[in-house]
Amino acid sequence: AQSVSQHNHHVILSEAASLELGCNYSYGGTVNLFWYVQYPGQHLQLLLKYFSGDPLVKGIKGFEAEFIKSKFSFNLRKPSVQWSDTAEYFCAVNAGDKIIFGKGTRLHILP
Amino acid sequence: DTAVSQTPKYLVTQMGNDKSIKCEQNLGHDTMYWYKQDSKKFLKIMFSYNNKELIINETVPNRFSPKSPDKAHLNLHINSLELGDSAVYFCASSQVGGAGNSPLHFGNGTRLTVT
């Protein structure tokens, strides 16, 4: 069965720290991968997506993610986080007709 | 100018009642979805419609019935509400049928509280 695993449930960092959030997926077909962000009290917004080509994709607000096919991973990174990055982050993978989400990682940035 | 709009934003009701949540998208997308987000923020797909046709129906109680009068609207009707139905329900749409490589555009969510 298709699945998405996010290993970090809750991450706390200080401003200017570097960030890496792990995401692994399980799906036998060609994958399209996404990271979404949900700011407190808001809906989910697309951060970045990978469809094909360069496995290192850049998204909004300085985020990037790297698709490593051999590891079935799509980790999210940001070199220097800001307080405004406090949010819930969801990794997602398309699986046939639908997009499946991971359980999310709550990121809390200390000012 | 909201791309995906859902109403109401908040819904508080008692067990046993029937309620509806409405969703409309003005993006011209072919596919619309309902997702349920529980108290632990876990997002789970419930239904998907492609151009008014049901294409995904996950393991959801029969009390939940989606209705799509046209491809721009996907409403969710819930009968005999239970405490466990309390959650945030998100409507979403995507350009290509079956999601594929087309990202989702989410509405602002409806927080349903069943007392």
Coordinates of C-alpha atoms in Angstrom, one line a residue:
Chain A
A1 CA 0.0 0.0 0.0
Q2 CA 1.1 3.5 -0.7
S3 CA 2.4 5.5 2.3
V4 CA 4.3 8.6 3.3
S5 CA 6.4 8.7 6.4
Q6 CA 7.6 11.9 8.1
H7 CA 10.0 10.9 10.8
N8 CA 10.0 14.1 12.8
H9 CA 6.7 14.8 14.5
H10 CA 7.8 18.0 16.3
V11 CA 10.9 20.0 15.7
I12 CA 12.0 23.0 17.7
L13 CA 14.7 25.3 16.4
S14 CA 16.1 28.7 17.0
E15 CA 16.0 31.4 14.4
A16 CA 18.8 31.2 11.8
A17 CA 19.3 27.5 12.4
S18 CA 19.3 25.1 9.5
L19 CA 16.3 22.9 8.9
E20 CA 15.9 19.4 7.4
L21 CA 12.6 17.6 7.6
G22 CA 12.6 13.9 6.5
C23 CA 10.1 12.3 4.2
N24 CA 10.1 8.8 2.8
Y25 CA 7.5 7.3 0.6
S26 CA 6.4 3.9 -0.5
Y27 CA 4.9 3.7 -4.0
G28 CA 5.9 1.5 -6.9
G29 CA 5.0 3.8 -9.8
T30 CA 6.3 7.0 -11.1
V31 CA 6.0 9.6 -8.3
N32 CA 5.2 13.2 -8.1
L33 CA 6.2 14.7 -4.8
F34 CA 5.0 17.7 -2.8
W35 CA 5.6 19.6 0.3
Y36 CA 2.8 21.7 1.7
V37 CA 2.8 24.1 4.6
Q38 CA 0.0 24.9 7.0
Y39 CA 0.4 28.1 9.0
P40 CA -1.5 28.3 12.3
G41 CA -5.2 28.5 11.7
Q42 CA -4.8 28.5 7.9
H43 CA -5.2 26.1 5.0
L44 CA -2.5 24.1 3.3
Q45 CA -0.4 25.9 0.7
L46 CA 2.0 24.4 -1.8
L47 CA 5.7 25.0 -0.9
L48 CA 7.3 23.1 -3.7
K49 CA 6.8 20.1 -6.0
Y50 CA 8.8 17.6 -7.9
F51 CA 7.6 16.1 -11.2
S52 CA 10.7 15.2 -13.1
G53 CA 14.1 16.5 -14.1
D54 CA 16.5 18.1 -11.6
P55 CA 16.0 16.3 -8.3
L56 CA 16.8 19.4 -6.3
V57 CA 13.7 21.6 -6.4
K58 CA 13.4 25.1 -5.1
G59 CA 10.2 26.4 -3.6
I60 CA 8.9 29.5 -2.0
K61 CA 10.3 31.3 1.0
G62 CA 13.8 29.8 0.6
F63 CA 12.8 26.2 0.9
E64 CA 14.2 23.4 -1.2
A65 CA 13.8 19.7 -1.4
E66 CA 15.9 16.9 -2.9
F67 CA 14.4 13.8 -4.4
I68 CA 16.6 10.7 -3.9
K69 CA 15.1 7.9 -5.8
S70 CA 17.3 5.2 -4.4
K71 CA 16.3 6.2 -0.9
F72 CA 12.6 6.9 -1.7
S73 CA 13.1 10.2 0.0
F74 CA 12.1 13.8 -0.5
N75 CA 13.6 15.8 2.4
L76 CA 12.8 19.4 2.9
R77 CA 15.6 21.9 3.7
K78 CA 16.1 25.5 4.5
P79 CA 19.5 27.0 5.4
S80 CA 18.3 29.6 7.9
V81 CA 14.8 29.5 9.4
Q82 CA 12.8 32.4 10.6
W83 CA 10.2 32.8 13.3
S84 CA 7.5 33.1 10.6
D85 CA 8.3 29.5 9.4
T86 CA 6.5 28.2 12.5
A87 CA 3.9 25.9 10.9
E88 CA 2.9 22.3 10.2
Y89 CA 4.7 20.8 7.2
F90 CA 3.3 18.0 5.1
C91 CA 5.0 15.8 2.6
A92 CA 2.7 14.3 0.0
V93 CA 3.0 11.8 -2.9
N94 CA 0.7 11.2 -5.8
A95 CA -0.5 7.6 -5.8
G96 CA -2.5 6.9 -8.9
D97 CA -5.7 8.9 -8.6
K98 CA -4.9 10.6 -5.3
I99 CA -2.4 12.5 -3.3
I100 CA -1.5 10.9 0.0
F101 CA -0.1 13.0 2.9
G102 CA 2.3 12.2 5.6
K103 CA 1.3 12.8 9.2
G104 CA 2.9 16.2 9.3
T105 CA 5.8 17.7 11.2
R106 CA 5.1 20.6 13.5
L107 CA 7.9 23.1 13.3
H108 CA 8.3 25.6 16.1
I109 CA 10.9 28.4 15.7
L110 CA 12.1 30.2 18.8
P111 CA 12.6 33.9 18.4
Chain B
D1 CA -11.1 36.3 -5.5
T2 CA -10.8 33.2 -3.4
A3 CA -9.8 30.3 -5.5
V4 CA -11.4 27.5 -3.4
S5 CA -14.0 28.7 -1.0
Q6 CA -15.9 26.6 1.5
T7 CA -18.7 27.5 3.9
P8 CA -19.3 27.6 6.7
K9 CA -15.9 28.2 8.4
Y10 CA -17.1 27.0 11.7
L11 CA -19.9 24.5 12.4
V12 CA -21.1 23.5 15.9
T13 CA -23.9 21.1 16.1
Q14 CA -25.3 18.3 18.3
M15 CA -25.0 14.6 17.8
G16 CA -27.6 13.2 15.5
N17 CA -28.1 16.3 13.4
D18 CA -27.6 16.5 9.7
K19 CA -25.3 19.2 8.2
S20 CA -23.8 20.2 4.9
I21 CA -20.6 21.9 4.0
K22 CA -20.3 23.7 0.6
C23 CA -17.3 24.1 -1.6
E24 CA -16.8 26.1 -4.8
Q25 CA -13.7 26.6 -6.9
N26 CA -13.2 29.3 -9.6
L27 CA -10.0 27.9 -11.0
G28 CA -11.5 25.9 -13.8
H29 CA -10.2 22.7 -12.3
D30 CA -11.6 19.4 -13.3
T31 CA -11.1 17.6 -10.0
M32 CA -12.3 18.3 -6.5
Y33 CA -11.7 16.6 -3.2
W34 CA -12.7 16.4 0.4
Y35 CA -10.0 15.8 3.0
K36 CA -10.5 15.3 6.8
Q37 CA -7.9 16.6 9.2
D38 CA -8.2 15.2 12.7
S39 CA -7.0 16.7 16.0
K40 CA -3.5 15.3 15.4
K41 CA -3.4 17.2 12.0
F42 CA -3.5 13.9 10.1
L43 CA -4.9 14.5 6.6
K44 CA -6.9 11.8 5.0
I45 CA -8.7 11.9 1.7
M46 CA -12.4 11.1 1.8
F47 CA -13.7 11.7 -1.7
S48 CA -12.6 12.9 -5.1
Y49 CA -14.8 14.0 -8.1
N50 CA -13.6 14.5 -11.6
N51 CA -16.0 16.6 -13.7
K52 CA -19.0 15.6 -11.5
E53 CA -18.1 12.0 -11.5
L54 CA -17.0 10.2 -8.3
I55 CA -13.6 8.7 -8.7
I56 CA -12.3 8.1 -5.2
N57 CA -14.4 7.0 -2.3
E58 CA -12.3 6.0 0.6
T59 CA -13.5 4.0 3.6
V60 CA -15.9 6.6 4.8
P61 CA -19.2 5.9 6.6
N62 CA -22.3 6.0 4.5
R63 CA -23.4 8.9 6.6
F64 CA -21.1 11.1 4.5
S65 CA -22.4 11.8 1.0
P66 CA -20.7 14.1 -1.5
K67 CA -22.7 15.8 -4.2
S68 CA -21.3 17.6 -7.2
P69 CA -23.9 19.6 -9.1
D70 CA -21.2 20.8 -11.5
K71 CA -17.4 20.6 -11.8
A72 CA -17.0 23.9 -9.8
H73 CA -18.9 22.7 -6.8
L74 CA -18.5 19.8 -4.4
N75 CA -20.7 19.7 -1.3
L76 CA -20.5 17.3 1.6
H77 CA -23.6 16.2 3.5
I78 CA -23.3 14.4 6.8
N79 CA -26.2 12.6 8.3
S80 CA -26.6 11.6 12.0
L81 CA -23.5 13.4 13.1
E82 CA -21.3 11.6 15.7
L83 CA -18.7 12.9 18.2
G84 CA -15.9 11.3 16.1
D85 CA -16.9 13.5 13.1
S86 CA -15.4 16.5 14.8
A87 CA -12.5 17.6 12.7
V88 CA -11.5 20.2 10.1
Y89 CA -12.8 19.4 6.6
F90 CA -10.8 20.7 3.7
C91 CA -12.0 21.0 0.2
A92 CA -9.4 21.0 -2.5
S93 CA -9.2 21.1 -6.3
S94 CA -6.6 20.2 -8.9
Q95 CA -6.3 20.9 -12.6
V96 CA -5.8 17.4 -13.9
G97 CA -8.2 14.6 -13.2
G98 CA -6.7 12.1 -10.7
A99 CA -4.3 14.6 -9.2
G100 CA -1.2 13.2 -11.0
N101 CA 1.3 15.9 -11.2
S102 CA -1.2 18.7 -10.5
P103 CA -0.9 20.2 -7.0
L104 CA -3.9 20.7 -4.8
H105 CA -5.4 24.0 -4.0
F106 CA -7.1 24.0 -0.7
G107 CA -10.0 25.9 0.8
N108 CA -9.7 27.5 4.2
G109 CA -11.3 24.5 6.0
T110 CA -14.5 24.0 7.9
R111 CA -14.0 23.3 11.6
L112 CA -16.8 20.9 12.6
T113 CA -17.5 20.4 16.3
V114 CA -20.1 17.9 17.3
T115 CA -21.3 18.1 20.9

